[in-house]
Every structure is written in C-alpha cells, then in structure tokens.
Coordinates of C-alpha atoms in Angstrom, one line a residue:
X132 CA 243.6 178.5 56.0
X133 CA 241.1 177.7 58.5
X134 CA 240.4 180.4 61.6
X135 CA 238.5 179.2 65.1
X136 CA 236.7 182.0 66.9
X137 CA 239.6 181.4 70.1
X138 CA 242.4 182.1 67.0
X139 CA 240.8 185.2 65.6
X140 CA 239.5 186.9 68.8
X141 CA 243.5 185.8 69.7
X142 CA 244.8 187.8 66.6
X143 CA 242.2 190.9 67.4
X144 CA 243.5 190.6 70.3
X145 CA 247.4 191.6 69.4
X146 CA 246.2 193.3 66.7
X147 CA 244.5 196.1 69.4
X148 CA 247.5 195.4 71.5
X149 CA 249.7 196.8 69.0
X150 CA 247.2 199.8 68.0
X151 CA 247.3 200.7 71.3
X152 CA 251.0 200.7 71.8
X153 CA 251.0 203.1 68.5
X154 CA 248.7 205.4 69.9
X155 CA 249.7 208.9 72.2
X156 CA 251.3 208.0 75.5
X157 CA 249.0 210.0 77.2
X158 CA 245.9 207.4 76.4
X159 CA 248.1 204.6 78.1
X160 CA 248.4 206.8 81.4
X161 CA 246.2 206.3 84.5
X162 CA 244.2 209.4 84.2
X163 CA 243.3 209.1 80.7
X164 CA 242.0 205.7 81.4
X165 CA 239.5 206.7 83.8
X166 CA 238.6 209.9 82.1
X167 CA 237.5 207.8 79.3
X168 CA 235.7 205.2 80.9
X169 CA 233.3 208.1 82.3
X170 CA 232.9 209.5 78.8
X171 CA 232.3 205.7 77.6
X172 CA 229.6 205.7 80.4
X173 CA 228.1 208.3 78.9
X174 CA 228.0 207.0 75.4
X175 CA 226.4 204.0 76.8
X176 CA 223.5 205.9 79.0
X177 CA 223.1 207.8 75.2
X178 CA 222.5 204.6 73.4
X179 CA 220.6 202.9 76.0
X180 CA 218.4 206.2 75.7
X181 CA 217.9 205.8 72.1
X182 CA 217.4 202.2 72.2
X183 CA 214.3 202.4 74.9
X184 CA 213.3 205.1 72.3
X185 CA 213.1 203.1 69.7
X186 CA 209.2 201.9 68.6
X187 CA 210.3 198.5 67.8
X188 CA 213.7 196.7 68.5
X189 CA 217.2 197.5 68.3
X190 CA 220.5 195.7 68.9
X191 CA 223.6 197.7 68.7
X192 CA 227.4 196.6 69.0
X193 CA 230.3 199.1 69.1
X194 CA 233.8 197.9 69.1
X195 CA 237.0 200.2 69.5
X196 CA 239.2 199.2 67.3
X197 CA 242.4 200.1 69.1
X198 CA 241.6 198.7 72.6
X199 CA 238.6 195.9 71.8
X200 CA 236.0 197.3 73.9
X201 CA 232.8 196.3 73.3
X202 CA 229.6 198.1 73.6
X203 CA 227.0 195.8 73.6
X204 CA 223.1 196.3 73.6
X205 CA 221.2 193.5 72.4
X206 CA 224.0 192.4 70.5
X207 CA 223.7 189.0 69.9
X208 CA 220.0 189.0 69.2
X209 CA 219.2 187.3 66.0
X210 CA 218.1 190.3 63.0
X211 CA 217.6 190.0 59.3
X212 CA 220.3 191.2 57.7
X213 CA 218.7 193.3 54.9
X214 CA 221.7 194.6 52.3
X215 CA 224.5 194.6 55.6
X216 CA 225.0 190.7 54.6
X217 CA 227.0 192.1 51.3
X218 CA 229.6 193.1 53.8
X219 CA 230.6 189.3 54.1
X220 CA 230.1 188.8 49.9
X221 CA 232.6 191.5 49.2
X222 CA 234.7 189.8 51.9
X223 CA 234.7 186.5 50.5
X224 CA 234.9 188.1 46.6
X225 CA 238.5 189.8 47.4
X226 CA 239.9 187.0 49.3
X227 CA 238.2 184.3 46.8
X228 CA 240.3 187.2 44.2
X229 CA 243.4 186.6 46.3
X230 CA 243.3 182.7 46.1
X231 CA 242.7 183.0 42.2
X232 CA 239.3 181.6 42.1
X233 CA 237.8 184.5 40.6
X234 CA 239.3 187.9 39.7
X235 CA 238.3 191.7 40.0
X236 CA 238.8 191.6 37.0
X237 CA 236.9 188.9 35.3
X238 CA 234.7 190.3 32.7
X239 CA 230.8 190.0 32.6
X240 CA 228.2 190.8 30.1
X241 CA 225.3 192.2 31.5
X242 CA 222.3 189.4 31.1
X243 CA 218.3 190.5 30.9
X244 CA 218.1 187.4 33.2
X245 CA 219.9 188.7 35.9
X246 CA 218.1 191.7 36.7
X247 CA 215.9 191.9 39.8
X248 CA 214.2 194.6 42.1
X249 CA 216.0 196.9 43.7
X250 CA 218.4 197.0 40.5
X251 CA 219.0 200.9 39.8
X252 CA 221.9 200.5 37.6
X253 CA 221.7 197.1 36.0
X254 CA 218.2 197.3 34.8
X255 CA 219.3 200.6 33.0
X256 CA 221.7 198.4 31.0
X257 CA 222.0 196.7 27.7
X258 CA 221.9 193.5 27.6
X259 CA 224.5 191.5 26.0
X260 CA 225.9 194.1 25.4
X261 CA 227.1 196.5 28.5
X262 CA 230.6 194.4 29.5
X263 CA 231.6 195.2 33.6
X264 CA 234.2 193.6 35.5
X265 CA 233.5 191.8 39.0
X266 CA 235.1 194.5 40.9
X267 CA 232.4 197.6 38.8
X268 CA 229.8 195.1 39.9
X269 CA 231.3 194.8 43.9
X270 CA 231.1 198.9 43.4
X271 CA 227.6 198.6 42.1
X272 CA 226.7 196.5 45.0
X273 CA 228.3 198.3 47.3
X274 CA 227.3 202.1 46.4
X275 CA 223.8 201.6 45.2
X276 CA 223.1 198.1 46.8
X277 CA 222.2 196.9 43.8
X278 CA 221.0 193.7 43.9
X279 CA 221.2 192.0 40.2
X280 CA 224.8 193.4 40.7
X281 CA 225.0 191.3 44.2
X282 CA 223.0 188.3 42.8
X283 CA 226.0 187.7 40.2
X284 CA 228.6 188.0 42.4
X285 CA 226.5 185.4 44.4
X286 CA 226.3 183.1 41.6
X287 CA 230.7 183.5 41.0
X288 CA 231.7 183.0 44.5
X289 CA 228.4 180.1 45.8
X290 CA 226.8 181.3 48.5
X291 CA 228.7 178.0 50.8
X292 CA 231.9 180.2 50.5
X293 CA 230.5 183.1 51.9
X294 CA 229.3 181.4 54.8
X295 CA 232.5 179.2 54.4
X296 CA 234.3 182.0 55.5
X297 CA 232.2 183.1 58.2
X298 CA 232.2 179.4 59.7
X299 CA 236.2 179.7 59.8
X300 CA 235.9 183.3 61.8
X301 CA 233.7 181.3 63.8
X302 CA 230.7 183.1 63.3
X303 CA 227.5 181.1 64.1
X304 CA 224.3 183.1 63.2
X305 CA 225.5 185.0 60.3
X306 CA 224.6 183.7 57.2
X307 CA 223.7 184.4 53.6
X308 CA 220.6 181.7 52.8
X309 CA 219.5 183.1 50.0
X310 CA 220.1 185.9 47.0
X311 CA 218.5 189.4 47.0
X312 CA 214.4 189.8 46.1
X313 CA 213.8 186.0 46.7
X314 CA 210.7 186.2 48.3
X315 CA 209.9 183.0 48.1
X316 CA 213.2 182.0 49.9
X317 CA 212.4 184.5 52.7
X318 CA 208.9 183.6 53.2
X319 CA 210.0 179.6 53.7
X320 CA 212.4 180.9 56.5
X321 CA 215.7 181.0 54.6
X322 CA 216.2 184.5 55.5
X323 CA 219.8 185.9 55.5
X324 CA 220.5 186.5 59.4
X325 CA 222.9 188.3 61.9
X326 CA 223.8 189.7 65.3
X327 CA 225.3 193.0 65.6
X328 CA 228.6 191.6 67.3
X329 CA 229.0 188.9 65.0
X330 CA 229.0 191.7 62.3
X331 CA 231.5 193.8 64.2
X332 CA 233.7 190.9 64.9
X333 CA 233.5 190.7 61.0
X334 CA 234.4 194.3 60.8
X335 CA 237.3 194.0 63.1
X336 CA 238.6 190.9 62.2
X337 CA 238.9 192.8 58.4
X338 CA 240.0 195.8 59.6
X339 CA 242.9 194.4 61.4
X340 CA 243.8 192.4 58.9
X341 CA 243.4 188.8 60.2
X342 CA 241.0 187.8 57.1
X343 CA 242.8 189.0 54.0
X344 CA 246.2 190.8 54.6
X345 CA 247.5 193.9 54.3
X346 CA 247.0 194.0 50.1
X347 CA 243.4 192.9 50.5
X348 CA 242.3 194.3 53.3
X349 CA 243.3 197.6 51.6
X350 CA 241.1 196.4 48.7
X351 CA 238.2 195.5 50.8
X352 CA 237.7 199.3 52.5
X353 CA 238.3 200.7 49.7
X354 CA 235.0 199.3 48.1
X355 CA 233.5 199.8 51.6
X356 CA 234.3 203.5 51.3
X357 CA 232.4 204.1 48.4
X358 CA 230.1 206.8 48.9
X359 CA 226.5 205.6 49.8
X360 CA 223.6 206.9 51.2
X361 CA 224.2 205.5 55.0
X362 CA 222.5 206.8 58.1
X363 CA 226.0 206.5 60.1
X364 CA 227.7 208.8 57.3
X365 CA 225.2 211.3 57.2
X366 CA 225.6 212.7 60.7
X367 CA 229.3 212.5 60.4
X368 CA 231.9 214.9 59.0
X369 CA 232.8 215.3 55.1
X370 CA 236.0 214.7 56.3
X371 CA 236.2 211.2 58.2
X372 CA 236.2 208.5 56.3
X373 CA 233.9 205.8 56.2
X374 CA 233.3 202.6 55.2
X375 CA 229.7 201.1 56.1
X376 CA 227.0 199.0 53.8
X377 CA 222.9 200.0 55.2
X378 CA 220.3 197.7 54.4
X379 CA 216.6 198.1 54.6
X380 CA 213.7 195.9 54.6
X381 CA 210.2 196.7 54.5
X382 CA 210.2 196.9 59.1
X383 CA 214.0 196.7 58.8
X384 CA 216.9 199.3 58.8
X385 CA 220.1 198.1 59.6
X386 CA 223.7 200.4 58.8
X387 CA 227.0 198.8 59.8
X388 CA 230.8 199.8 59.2
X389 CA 234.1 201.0 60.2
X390 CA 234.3 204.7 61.0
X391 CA 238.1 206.3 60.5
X392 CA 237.6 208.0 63.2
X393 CA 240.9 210.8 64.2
X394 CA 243.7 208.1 66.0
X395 CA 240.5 205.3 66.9
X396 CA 239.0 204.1 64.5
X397 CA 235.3 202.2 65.8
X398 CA 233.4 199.2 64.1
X399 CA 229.5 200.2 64.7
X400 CA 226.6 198.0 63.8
X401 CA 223.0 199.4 64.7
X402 CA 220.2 196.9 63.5
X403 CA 216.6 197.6 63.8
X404 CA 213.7 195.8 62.9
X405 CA 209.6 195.6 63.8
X406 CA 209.8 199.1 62.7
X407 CA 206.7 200.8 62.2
X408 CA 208.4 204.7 60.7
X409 CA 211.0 203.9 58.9
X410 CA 212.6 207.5 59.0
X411 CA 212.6 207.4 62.7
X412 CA 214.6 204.1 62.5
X413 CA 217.0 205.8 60.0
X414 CA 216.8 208.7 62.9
X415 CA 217.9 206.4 65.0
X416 CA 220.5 204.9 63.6
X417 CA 222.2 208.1 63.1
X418 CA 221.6 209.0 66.6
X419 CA 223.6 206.2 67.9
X420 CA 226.3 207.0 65.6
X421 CA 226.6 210.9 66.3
X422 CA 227.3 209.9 70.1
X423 CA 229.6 206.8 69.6
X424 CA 231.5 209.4 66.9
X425 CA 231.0 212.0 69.7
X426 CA 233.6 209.9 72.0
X427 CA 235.9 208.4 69.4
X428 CA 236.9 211.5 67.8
X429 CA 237.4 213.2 71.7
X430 CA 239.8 210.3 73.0
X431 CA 241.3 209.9 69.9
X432 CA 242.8 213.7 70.0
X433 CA 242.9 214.8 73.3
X434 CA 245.6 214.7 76.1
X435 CA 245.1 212.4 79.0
X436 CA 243.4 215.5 81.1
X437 CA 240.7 216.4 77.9
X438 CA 242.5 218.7 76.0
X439 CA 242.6 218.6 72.0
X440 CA 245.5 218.0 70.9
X441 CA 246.8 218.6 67.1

C-alpha cells in the first residue's frame, strides 16, 4: 500500500479530528481555546529561550497529537540522526512482521561477526550459541541501542525498505544510508539524516495508526516504551508513559518520541548537534521537554477556565 505525504497528512488529519471530538467538551469551547493558545505562547517563548541558549544548534518540532499543532523551531533543518533513525527500523521490522516477510519471532544465533561498538549486550554473548528472536533483538536495540542488535535487524529487513517506507509517508530527508559504527560510510558522506518534523510526522503518522494498524501500532509503542536512559523521560513523571529512542554522536544528542501525556498525548523531537558539552545538550533536551510536558499535561486535565479537573 503506497501513502503520498497529501494522503497521510489527510489521514493525521481525521485522525486529530476524531481525538479531538473524544476529548472533554470544555477543550472545544471558545474560552479554552484561547486560554490555551496563550499558554502555547508561552511554551514557545520557553523553547525559543532554550534554543538561543544552546552553544551549538538545535531544531525542535512538537506536534499535539489530538489537534495537529505544530511547534516548529528549526524544524526542517537537516541533522544527523545518531540512534533516533532506529525509530523508522523498528517501524519497518513490525510492519515488514505484519506482511510476513520476516517475523518477531524468527530465531537468530548470535554471530562473533556481527558484533560492533556500542554493543553492550551482544558482545557479552556466546557465539553460536546464545539463540534470540528478532523481536529480543528490536528490544535490545531499542532499550540499550545496541547496535550489533540494530545492525542485524538491518541486514533482515535491507536498509531500501526502511527508507521504502519512509518514501511512501513522503518523507524526503530522512534516511538510513548506512548501519551503526560505519565510519567509513559516515566519513564518505553517507550519513543517516533527519529533520525534526519529518520525525514527528513519523511519530504521528504511527501513533495514529495510519502506518501499521491498530495490532501493530500497539506492537510498535510497546517496544518504544521500553525503559531507556532518555533525556525527555528523565524530567518526566514515573507515571506517564513514554515511548522515545535518544541518540548521541560524538557533537550530537538527539531524543525523540511520543509522550502519553494525561488526555494529549505530544510527539516531541529535539535534535542537537555542533555541541561542544555534551551534558548541557542532554540539559537541554530535557529542558525543552519539561515545558512542552508542562502545557500538555495542564490542557489535557483542566476545565476550559484552568481548573484541574479529575
């Protein structure tokens, strides 16, 4: 099934229109409408303040996921993609598992060949003899990045289905170009590449279900979900779910996700990269997170005057 950008911004589109016809009738009223606006301008003078902050540069794309707002700061400059690009390899493993060309799970014995940096898990295994399936080594990937886990889930699905899929949601500057700790790759150019709104159109278009259905999409965030060290998650509450995938690079920290955020949910992608302090990136990243959390969880539980509501 082949998508065009103008048929899945279409199906975000209803699918938003829907959310919002689910959500309190006091967000559809007059008042709440403009309350919220002035607390959206005030998350966008917060992340413009952050972003000017920033020693090096910083694109960041917010999306709520029940009325398709956009926040947009640099949003469609080009960034490397760091670990963030395994957001669009476990999108194409579970649909490439729903069209039967692979499957969860498919065994795998773990191969001395396969392992590469960055590899916390898989170089601690037996070779030829430690048996996972594809959907252990998605979880691998996913949890601890790591990358001889991501590097044979490359090698099952081809790295022209991942961006196969990316072409149908009509995404032009993301791409994967080449498999994790190539350095080779990366130094001849063929780095893998992304804007922050393509990545939340990503995120939405999954999290409304336009990519893989109900079944799969259920399958997708709960992979996503699993617990990671993530600079959006860390300034968040135990309680809120949330489904991101970081990535870092040596002048590069990127986090993107979905954040379950009480009755509005948000897709957030913050990328950085010229960094010179990595922590302060990280810092950063967080930052921009705490305040768009700040006005998701207020709208998404209070009445249209302000006050919470249960």
């Amino acid at each position: 099934m082949k998508f065009s950008l103008l048929l899945v911004t279409a199906s975000l589109a209803v699918a938003e229109h829907a959310a919002l016809a689910q959500s309190s009738p006091a967000h559809d009223s007059l008042t709440f409408r403009r309350n919220s606006a002035l607390l959206w301008n005030k998350l966008e003078a917060s992340v413009a303040r952050v972003e000017r902050a920033h020693d090096g540069l910083m694109g960041v794309a917010i999306r709520d996921l029940v009325t398709g707002q956009v926040l947009a700061i640099n949003a469609d400059e080009l960034f490397p993609t760091a670990s963030t690009i395994k957001i669009a390899i476990l999108a194409e493993l579970v649909r490439a598992d729903q069209r039967g060309r692979v499957h969860l799970a498919d065994a795998y014995t773990v191969s001395a060949s396969d392992v590469v940096g960055g590899s916390d898990i898989m170089e601690g295994l037996t070779p030829g003899v430690t048996r996972l399936t594809l959907r252990d080594l998605a979880t691998m990937m996913v949890a601890v990045s790591d990358n001889s886990a991501t590097n044979v889930l490359i090698d099952r699905l081809g790295a022209d289905s991942v961006n196969a899929l990316l072409v149908e949601l009509g995404l032009k500057e993301t791409r994967l170009r080449r498999k994790m700790m190539d350095l080779k790759a990366a130094a001849a150019g063929r780095e893998n590449t992304a804007t922050p709104r393509e990545l939340v159109t990503l995120l939405a278009a999954l999290h409304h279900g336009t990519v893989l259905g109900a079944k799969g999409t259920d399958a997708f965030f709960a992979l996503l979900s699993t617990h990671k060290n993530s600079q959006i998650a860390r300034v968040l509450p135990d309680t809120v779910r949330v489904a991101t995938k970081p990535g870092d690079l040596d002048g590069v920290r990127n986090d993107c996700g979905v954040v379950f955020a009480p009755r509005r949910p948000f897709a957030i992608c913050v990328m950085t990269t010229f960094d010179h302090d990595a922590r302060a990136a990280e810092d950063a990243i967080s930052e921009v997170a705490a305040a768009a959390y700040s006005y998701f969880e207020r709208v998404g539980t209070a009445s249209a005057y302000g006050r919470r509501m249960p």
